[in-house]
Coordinates of C-alpha atoms in Angstrom, one line a residue:
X1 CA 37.4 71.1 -89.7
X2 CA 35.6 70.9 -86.9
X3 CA 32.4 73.4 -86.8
X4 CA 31.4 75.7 -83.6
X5 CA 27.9 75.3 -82.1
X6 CA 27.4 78.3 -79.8
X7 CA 24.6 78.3 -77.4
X8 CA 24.0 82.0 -76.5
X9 CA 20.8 83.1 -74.1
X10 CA 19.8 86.2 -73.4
X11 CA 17.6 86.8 -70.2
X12 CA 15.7 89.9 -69.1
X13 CA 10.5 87.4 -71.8
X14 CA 11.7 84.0 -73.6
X15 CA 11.6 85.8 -77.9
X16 CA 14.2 85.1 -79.2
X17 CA 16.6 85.5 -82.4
X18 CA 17.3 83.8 -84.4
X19 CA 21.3 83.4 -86.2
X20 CA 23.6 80.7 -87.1
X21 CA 25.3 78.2 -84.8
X22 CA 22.9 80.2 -81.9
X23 CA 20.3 79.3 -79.3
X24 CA 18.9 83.0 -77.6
X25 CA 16.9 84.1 -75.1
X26 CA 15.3 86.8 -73.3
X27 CA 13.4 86.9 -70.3
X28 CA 12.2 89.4 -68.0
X29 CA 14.7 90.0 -64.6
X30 CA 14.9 87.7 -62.0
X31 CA 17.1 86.8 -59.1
X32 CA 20.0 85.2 -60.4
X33 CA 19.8 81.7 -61.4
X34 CA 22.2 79.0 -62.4
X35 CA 21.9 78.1 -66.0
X36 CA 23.2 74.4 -66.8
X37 CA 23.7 72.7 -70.2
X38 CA 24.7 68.9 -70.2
X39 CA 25.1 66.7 -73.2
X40 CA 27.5 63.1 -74.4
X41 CA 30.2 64.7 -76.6
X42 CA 31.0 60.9 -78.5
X43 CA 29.0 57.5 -77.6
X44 CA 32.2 57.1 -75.6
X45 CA 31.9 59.8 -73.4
X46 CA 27.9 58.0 -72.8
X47 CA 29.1 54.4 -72.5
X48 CA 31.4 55.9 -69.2
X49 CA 28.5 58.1 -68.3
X50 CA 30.2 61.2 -68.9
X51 CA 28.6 64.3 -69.6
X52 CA 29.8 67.2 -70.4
X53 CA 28.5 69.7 -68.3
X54 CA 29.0 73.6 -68.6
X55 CA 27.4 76.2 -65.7
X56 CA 26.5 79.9 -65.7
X57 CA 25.0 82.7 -64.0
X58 CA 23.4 85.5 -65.8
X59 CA 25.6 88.5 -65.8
X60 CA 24.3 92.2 -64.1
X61 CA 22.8 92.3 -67.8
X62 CA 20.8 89.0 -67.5
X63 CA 22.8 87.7 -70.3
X64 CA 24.6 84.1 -70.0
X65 CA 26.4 82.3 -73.1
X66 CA 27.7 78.8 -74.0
X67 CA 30.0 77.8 -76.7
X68 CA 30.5 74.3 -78.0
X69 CA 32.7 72.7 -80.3
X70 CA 31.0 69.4 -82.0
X71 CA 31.9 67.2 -84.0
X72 CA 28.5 65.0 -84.5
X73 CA 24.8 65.7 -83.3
X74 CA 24.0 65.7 -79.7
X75 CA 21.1 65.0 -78.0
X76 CA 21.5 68.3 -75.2
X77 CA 19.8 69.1 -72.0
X78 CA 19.4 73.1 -70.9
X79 CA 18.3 73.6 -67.1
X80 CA 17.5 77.4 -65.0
X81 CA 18.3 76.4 -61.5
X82 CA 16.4 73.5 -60.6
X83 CA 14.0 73.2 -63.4
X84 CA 14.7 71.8 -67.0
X85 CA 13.5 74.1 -70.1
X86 CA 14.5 71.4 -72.3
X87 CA 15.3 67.6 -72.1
X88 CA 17.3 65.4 -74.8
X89 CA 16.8 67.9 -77.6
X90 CA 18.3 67.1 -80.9
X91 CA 20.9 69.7 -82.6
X92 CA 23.8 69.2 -85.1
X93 CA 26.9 70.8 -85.9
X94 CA 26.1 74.4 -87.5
X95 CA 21.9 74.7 -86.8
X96 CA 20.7 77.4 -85.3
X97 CA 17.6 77.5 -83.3
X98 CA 15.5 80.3 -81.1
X99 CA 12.7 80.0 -79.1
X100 CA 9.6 81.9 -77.6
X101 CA 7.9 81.2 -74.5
X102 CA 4.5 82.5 -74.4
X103 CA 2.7 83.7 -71.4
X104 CA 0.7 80.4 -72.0
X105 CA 4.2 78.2 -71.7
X106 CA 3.4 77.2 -75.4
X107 CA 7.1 77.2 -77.1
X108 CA 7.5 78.6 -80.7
X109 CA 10.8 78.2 -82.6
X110 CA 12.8 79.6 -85.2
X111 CA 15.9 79.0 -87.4
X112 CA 17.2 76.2 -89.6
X113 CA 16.1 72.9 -87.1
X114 CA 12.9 74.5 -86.0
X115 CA 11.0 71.7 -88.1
X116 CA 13.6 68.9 -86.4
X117 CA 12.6 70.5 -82.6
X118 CA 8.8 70.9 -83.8
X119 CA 8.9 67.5 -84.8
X120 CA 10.4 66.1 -81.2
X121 CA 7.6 67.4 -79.0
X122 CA 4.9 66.1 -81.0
X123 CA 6.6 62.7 -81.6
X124 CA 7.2 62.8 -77.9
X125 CA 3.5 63.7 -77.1
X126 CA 2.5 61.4 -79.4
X127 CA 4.3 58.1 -78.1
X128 CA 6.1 58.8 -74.9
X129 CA 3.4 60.9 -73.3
X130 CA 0.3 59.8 -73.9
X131 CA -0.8 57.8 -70.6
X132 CA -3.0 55.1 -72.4
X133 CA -0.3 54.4 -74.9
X134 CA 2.3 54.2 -72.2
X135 CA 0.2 51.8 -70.1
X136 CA -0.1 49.6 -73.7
X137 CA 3.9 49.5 -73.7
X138 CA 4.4 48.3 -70.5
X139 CA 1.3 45.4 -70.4
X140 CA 3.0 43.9 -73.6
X141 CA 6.4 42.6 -71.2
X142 CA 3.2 40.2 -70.0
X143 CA 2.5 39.4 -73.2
X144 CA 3.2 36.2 -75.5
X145 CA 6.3 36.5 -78.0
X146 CA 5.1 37.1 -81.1
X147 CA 2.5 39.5 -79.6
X148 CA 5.4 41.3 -77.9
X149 CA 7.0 41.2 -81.3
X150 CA 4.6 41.9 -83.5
X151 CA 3.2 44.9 -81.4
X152 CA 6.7 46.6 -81.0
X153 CA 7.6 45.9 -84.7
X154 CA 4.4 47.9 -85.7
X155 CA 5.2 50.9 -83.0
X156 CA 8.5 50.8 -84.8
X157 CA 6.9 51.3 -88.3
X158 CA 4.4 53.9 -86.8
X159 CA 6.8 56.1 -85.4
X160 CA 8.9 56.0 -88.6
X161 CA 6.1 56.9 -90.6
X162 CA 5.2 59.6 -88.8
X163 CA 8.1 61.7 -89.0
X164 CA 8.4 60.7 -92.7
X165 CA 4.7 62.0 -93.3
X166 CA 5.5 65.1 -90.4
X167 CA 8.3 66.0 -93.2
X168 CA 6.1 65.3 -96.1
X169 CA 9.2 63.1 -96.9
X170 CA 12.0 65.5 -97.1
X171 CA 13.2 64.8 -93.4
X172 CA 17.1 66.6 -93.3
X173 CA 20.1 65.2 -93.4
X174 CA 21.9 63.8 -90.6
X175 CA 18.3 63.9 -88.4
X176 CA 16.5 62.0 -90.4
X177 CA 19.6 59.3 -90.2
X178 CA 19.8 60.1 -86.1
X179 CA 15.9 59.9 -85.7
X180 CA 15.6 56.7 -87.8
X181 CA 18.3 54.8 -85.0
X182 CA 16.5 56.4 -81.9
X183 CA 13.2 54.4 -83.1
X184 CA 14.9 51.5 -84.8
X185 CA 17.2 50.7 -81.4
X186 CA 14.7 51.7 -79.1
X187 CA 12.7 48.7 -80.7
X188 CA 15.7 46.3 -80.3
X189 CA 16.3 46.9 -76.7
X190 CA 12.7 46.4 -76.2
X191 CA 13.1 42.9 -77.3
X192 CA 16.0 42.4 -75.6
X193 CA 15.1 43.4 -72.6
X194 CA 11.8 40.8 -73.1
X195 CA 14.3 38.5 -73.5
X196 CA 16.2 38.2 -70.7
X197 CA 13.1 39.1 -68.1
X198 CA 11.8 36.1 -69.3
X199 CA 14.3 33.8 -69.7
X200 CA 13.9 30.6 -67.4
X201 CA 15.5 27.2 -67.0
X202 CA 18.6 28.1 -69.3
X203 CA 16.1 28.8 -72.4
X204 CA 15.8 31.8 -75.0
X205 CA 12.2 33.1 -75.2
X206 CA 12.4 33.6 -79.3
X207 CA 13.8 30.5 -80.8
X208 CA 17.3 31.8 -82.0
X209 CA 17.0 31.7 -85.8
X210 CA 13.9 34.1 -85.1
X211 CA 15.2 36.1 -82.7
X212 CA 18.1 36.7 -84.5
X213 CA 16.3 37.8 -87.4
X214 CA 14.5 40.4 -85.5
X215 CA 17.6 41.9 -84.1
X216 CA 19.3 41.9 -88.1
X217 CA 16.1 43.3 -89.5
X218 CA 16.8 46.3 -87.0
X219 CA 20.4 46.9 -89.6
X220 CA 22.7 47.2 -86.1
X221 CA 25.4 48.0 -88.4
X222 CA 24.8 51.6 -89.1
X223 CA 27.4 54.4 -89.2
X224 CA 24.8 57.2 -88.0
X225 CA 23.8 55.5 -84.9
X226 CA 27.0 56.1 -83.1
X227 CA 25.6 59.8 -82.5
X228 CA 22.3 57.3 -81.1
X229 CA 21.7 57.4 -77.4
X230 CA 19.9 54.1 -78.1
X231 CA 22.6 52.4 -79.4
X232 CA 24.6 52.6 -76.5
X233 CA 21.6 50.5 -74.4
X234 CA 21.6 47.9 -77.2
X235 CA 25.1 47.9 -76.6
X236 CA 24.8 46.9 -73.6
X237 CA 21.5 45.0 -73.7
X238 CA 22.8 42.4 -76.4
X239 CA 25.8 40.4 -74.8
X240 CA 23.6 40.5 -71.1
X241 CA 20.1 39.6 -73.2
X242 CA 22.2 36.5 -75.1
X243 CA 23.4 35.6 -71.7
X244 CA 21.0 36.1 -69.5
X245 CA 19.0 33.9 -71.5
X246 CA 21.4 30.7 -70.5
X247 CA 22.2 31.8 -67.2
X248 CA 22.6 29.2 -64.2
X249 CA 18.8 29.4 -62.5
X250 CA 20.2 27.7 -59.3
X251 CA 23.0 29.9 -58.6
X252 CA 21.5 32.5 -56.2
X253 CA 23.5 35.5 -57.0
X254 CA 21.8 38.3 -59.3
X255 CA 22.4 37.6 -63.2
X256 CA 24.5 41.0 -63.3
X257 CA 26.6 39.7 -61.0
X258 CA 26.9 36.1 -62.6
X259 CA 28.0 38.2 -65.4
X260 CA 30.7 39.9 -64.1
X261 CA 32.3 37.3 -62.3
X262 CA 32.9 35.2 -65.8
X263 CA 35.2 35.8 -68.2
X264 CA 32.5 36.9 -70.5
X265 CA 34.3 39.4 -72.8
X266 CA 35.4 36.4 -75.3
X267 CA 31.8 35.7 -76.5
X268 CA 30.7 39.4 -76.0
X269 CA 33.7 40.0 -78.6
X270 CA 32.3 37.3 -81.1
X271 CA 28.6 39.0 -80.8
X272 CA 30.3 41.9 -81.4
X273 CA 31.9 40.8 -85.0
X274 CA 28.9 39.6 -86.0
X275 CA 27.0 42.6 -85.7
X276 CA 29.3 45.1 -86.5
X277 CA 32.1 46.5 -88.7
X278 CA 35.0 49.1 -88.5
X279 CA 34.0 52.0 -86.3
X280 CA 31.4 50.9 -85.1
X281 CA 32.8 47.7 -84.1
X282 CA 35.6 49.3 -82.3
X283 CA 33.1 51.2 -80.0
X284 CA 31.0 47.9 -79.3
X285 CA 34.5 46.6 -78.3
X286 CA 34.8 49.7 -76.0
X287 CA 31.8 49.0 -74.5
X288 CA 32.8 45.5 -73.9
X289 CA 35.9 45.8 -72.2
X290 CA 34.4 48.6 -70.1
X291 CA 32.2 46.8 -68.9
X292 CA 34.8 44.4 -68.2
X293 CA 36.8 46.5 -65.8
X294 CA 34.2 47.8 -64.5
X295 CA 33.6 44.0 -63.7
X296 CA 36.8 44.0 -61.2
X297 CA 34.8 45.9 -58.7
X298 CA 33.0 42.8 -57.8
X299 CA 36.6 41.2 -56.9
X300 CA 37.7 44.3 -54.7
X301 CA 39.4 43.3 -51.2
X302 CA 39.5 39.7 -52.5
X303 CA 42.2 37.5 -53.2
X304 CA 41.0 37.3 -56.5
X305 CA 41.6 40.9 -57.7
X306 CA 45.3 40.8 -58.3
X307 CA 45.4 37.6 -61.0
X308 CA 41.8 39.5 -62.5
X309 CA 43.5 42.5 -62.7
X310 CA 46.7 41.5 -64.9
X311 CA 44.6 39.5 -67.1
X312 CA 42.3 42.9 -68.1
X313 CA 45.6 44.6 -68.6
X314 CA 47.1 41.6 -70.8
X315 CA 43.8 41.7 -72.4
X316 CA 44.8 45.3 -73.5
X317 CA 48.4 45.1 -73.7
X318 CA 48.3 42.0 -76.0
X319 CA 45.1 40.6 -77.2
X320 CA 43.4 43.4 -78.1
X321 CA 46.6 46.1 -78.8
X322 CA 45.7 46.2 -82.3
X323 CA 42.0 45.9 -82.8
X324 CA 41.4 49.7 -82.1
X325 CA 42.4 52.3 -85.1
X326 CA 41.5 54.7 -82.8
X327 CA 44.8 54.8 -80.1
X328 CA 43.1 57.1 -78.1
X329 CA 40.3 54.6 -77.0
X330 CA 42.8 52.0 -75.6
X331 CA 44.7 54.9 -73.8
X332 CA 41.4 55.7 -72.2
X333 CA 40.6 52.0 -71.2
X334 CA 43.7 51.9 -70.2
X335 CA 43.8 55.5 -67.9
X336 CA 40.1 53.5 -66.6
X337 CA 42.3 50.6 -65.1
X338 CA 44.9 51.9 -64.0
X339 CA 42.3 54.0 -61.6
X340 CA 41.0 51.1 -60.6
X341 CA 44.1 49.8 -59.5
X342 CA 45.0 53.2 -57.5
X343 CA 41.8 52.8 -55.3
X344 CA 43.2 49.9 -53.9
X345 CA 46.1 51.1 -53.2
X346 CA 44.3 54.1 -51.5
X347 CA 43.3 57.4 -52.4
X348 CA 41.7 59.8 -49.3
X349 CA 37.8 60.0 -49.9
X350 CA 37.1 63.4 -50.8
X351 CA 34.7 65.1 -47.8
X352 CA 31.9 66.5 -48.6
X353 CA 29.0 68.3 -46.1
X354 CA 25.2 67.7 -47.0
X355 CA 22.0 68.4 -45.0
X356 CA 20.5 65.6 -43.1
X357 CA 16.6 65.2 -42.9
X358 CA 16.6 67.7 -39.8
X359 CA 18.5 70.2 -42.1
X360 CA 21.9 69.5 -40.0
X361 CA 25.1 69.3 -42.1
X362 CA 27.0 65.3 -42.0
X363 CA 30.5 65.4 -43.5
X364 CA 31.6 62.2 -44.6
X365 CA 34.8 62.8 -42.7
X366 CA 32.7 62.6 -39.2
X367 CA 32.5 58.8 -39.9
X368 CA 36.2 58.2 -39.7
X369 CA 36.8 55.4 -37.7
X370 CA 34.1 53.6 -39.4
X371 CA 33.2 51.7 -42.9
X372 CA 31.0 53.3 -45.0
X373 CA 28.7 51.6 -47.7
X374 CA 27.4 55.3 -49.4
X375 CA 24.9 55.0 -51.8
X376 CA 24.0 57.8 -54.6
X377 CA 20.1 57.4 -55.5
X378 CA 16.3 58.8 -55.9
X379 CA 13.2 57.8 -55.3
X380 CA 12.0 59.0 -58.8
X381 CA 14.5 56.0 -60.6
X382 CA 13.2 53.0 -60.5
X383 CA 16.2 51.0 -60.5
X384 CA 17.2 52.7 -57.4
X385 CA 14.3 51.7 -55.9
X386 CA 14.8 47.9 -56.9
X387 CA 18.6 47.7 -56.0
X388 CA 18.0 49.5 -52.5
X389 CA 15.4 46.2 -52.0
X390 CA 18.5 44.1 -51.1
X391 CA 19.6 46.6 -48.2
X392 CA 17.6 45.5 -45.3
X393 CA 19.4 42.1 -46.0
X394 CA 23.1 43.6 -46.0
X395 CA 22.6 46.0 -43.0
X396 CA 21.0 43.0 -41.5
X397 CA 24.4 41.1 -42.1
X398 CA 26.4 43.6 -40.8
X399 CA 24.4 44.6 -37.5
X400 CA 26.7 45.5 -34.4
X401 CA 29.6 45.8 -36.6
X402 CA 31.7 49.6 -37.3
X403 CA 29.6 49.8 -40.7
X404 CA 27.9 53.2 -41.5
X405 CA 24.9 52.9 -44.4
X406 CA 24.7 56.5 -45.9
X407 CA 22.1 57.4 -48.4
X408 CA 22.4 60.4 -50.9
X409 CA 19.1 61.4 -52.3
X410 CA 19.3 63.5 -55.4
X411 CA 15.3 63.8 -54.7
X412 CA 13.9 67.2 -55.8
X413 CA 12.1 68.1 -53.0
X414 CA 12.3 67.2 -49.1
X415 CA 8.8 65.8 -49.2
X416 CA 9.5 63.2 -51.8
X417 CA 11.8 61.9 -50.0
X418 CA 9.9 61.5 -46.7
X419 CA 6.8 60.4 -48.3
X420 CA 9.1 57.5 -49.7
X421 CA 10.6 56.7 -46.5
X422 CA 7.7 56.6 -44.6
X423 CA 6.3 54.1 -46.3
X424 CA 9.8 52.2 -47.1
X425 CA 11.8 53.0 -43.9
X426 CA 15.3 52.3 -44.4
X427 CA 17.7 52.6 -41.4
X428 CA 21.2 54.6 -41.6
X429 CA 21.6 58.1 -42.2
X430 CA 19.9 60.0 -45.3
X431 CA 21.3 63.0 -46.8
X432 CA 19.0 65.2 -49.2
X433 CA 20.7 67.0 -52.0
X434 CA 18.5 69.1 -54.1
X435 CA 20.9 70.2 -56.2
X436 CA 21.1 66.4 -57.7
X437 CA 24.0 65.8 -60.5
X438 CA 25.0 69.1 -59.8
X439 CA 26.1 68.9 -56.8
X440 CA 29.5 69.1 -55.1
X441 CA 29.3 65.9 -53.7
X442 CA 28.5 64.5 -57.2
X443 CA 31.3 66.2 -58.8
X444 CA 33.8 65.3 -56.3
X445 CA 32.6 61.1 -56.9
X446 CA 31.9 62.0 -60.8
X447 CA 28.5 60.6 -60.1
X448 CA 26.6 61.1 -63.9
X449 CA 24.5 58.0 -63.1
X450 CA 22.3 56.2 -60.7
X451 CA 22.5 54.3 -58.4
X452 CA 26.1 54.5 -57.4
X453 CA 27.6 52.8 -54.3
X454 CA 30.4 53.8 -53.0
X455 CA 33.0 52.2 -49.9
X456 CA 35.3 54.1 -47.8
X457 CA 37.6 51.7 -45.7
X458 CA 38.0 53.3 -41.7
X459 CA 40.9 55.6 -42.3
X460 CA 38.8 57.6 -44.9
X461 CA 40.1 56.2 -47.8
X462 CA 38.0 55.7 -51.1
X463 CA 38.2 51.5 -51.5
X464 CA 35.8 51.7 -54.1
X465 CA 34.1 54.2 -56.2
X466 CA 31.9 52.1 -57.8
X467 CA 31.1 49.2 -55.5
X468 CA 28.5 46.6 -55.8
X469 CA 24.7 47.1 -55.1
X470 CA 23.6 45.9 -51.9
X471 CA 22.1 42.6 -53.7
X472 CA 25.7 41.9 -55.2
X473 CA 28.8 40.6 -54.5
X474 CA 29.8 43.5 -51.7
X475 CA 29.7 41.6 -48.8
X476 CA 33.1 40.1 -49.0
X477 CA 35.0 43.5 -49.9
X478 CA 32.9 45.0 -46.9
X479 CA 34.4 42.0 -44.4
X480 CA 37.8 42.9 -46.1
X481 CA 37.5 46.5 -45.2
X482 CA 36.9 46.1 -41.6
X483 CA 40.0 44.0 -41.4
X484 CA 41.7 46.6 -42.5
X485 CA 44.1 47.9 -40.3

């Protein structure tokens, strides 16, 4: 049976009480503010970047309430208005948890998982926010192999042992289980990751029997990781990573792209079996042939979609019909291109007003007439930054022609965003959106992750939700889409 986790806060000072299944609060009267709590229901749900999201305002007696039904631990986000109380917290299936927020912002807790939260902000402290540590991290990507190695194998061991000895060894049941794949994964992205920024000349950085050895050593195959937000990156990092690391140096499109354009789900499928079993191989397959439809956005307004297109659905249909226990996965996949196939046949772009940097309100609908390349980003995420490098280049391509380049900024303040583009200047028109994820314009293109670009032919219609990034293969589909009639 599945167990209800209700998240109940009560404002009108943060002391809360404490009771089963129940997060409360109380804090003194204030105007009223939207209260926001976002978390990945299944490792499904976070390999399409879908959150579930619930919103509130506090009632005329400052009280606001939640109720969730899960299955598995989440990792769980709680926001007032435009500031985050908590980020990525753990909680499972029947805990209970209150807090206290003290004049001095120091938070207390209470309730069956106040050791699991305790522990969280000082394993945080200790290894995500300490500045000398952090600089460490990022100077060993410059670092030989087996000093990469060797130091994140030891950070791996460290962490571990810490929250072993923070629990004097009796760390709960399923957090120690959930903690344990957090670190262990975290460790074999990191090498992953070294892997492919390294790679040159079509040759693996760790000799394979090695690097393989590593990855084993981290036991992939683990039931409890599936509740892991980790173990959706090495999902994705392990096929790329293997990949990347043979990848042809001389073509001149990005690697990502080079991905997508081969048929690469065959040998991402054979990684797969070797790593994992049952469940857990059925979401790595998931994750694979997500990715793969995801892939056909790179063929969209090109001769090339319809013949891709039929062979993903085949693919489903046929070849893989009965590798999923789990029906309800394929329907998904399924329900994922067949969406895909819609926006090509045209589905109106849903309009949308934000404020421009002179505070006047741009709908997308006053661009009619024209081809707009929208793209979703902020200046705080870096690989916004790096993707929105290979603009200048596009715009530069399409200069004099009807092409509109509108930017999105989920920034959080105005300043950010100028102080960026003062120093960056990017021409087209930029639209500030403090509200960020959100948003109405986020809801409306289900925006969960960033960057996103977006492409709305000249009659207003969406041609692609999820288009290329401006370094990418989007050139063609934009040529298609101003011969559009």
């Amino acid at each position: 049976m599945r167990r209800l986790l209700s998240f109940i806060l009560l404002f009108s000072s943060f002391s809360l009480c404490a009771k089963p299944t129940v997060i409360c609060g109380k804090m003194e009267a204030k105007p009223q503010k939207k209260v926001t709590i976002q978390y990945y229901a299944t490792a499904i749900d976070e390999i399409e970047g879908r959150l579930t999201h619930f919103e509130t305002n506090v009632d005329g007696l400052n009280n606001f309430k939640f109720k969730i039904d899960i299955n598995n631990p989440i990792s769980y986000s709680i926001a007032l208005g435009d500031q985050w109380l908590f980020a990525n917290k753990y909680i499972g299936p029947g805990d209970s948890l209150s807090f206290d927020f003290s004049d001095n912002e120091q938070i207390h807790t209470e309730g069956s998982c106040k050791e699991q939260v305790s522990f969280q902000f000082h394993w945080e402290s200790k290894y995500f926010r300490d500045d000398a540590m952090t600089k460490q991290v990022a100077e060993t990507f410059n670092k030989q192999p087996k000093v990469f190695a060797e130091f994140w194998q030891k950070r791996m061991k460290d962490q571990i042992d810490f929250m072993n000895t923070f629990f004097r060894g009796h760390v709960p049941e399923p957090f120690k289980t959930y903690m344990e794949s957090e670190i262990r994964y975290s460790y074999a992205v990191a090498l992953l990751q070294y892997s492919w920024k390294h790679a040159a000349g079509g040759r693996a950085v760790f000799h394979d029997a090695e690097y393989m050895k590593l990855i084993n050593d981290v036991n992939p195959n683990n039931f409890g990781s599936l509740c892991s937000s980790s173990y959706i990156n090495f999902l994705r990092e392990l096929p790329y990573s293997l990949w990347r690391c043979h990848v042809d140096q001389n073509n001149k499109q990005s690697a990502e792209t080079k991905f997508y354009l081969h048929h690469q789900y065959r040998q991402r499928d054979s990684i797969a079996k070797k790593y994992f079993t049952g469940r857990l191989y059925e979401v790595a397959l998931y994750q694979i042939l997500h990715d793969q439809i995801k892939g056909l956005d790179h063929y969209k307004g090109t001769d090339e979609f319809e013949g891709r297109y039929h062979a993903m659905d085949s693919m489903l249909h046929n070849t893989y019909r009965n590798s999923f226990v789990d029906k309800g996965m394929l329907a998904r996949l399924g329900n994922d291109l067949s969406f895909v196939k819609a926006v090509v046949v045209s589905v109106p772009a849903p309009d949308f007003a934000v404020r421009d940097m002179n505070g006047k309100n741009v709908k997308l609908s006053d661009y009619k007439g024209k081809v707009v390349y929208m793209s979703f980003w902020s200046t705080a995420n870096e690989q916004c930054i790096a993707e929105l490098q290979g603009i200048k280049g596009l715009q530069e391509r399409f200069k004099g022609k009807n092409v509109e380049f509108l930017f999105v900024s989920f920034d959080k303040s105005k300043a950010s965003l100028q102080n960026y583009l003062k120093n960056n200047p990017i021409e087209g028109t930029h639209l500030l959106e403090l509200n960020g994820m959100g948003s109405d314009v986020a809801k409306k293109y289900a925006v969960t992750t960033m960057p996103r670009h977006v492409l709305v032919d000249k009659k207003g219609n969406l041609l692609n939700r999820n288009a290329p990034g401006p370094a990418q293969n989007v050139g063609g589909t934009i040529d298609y889409a101003l011969q559009m009639q």
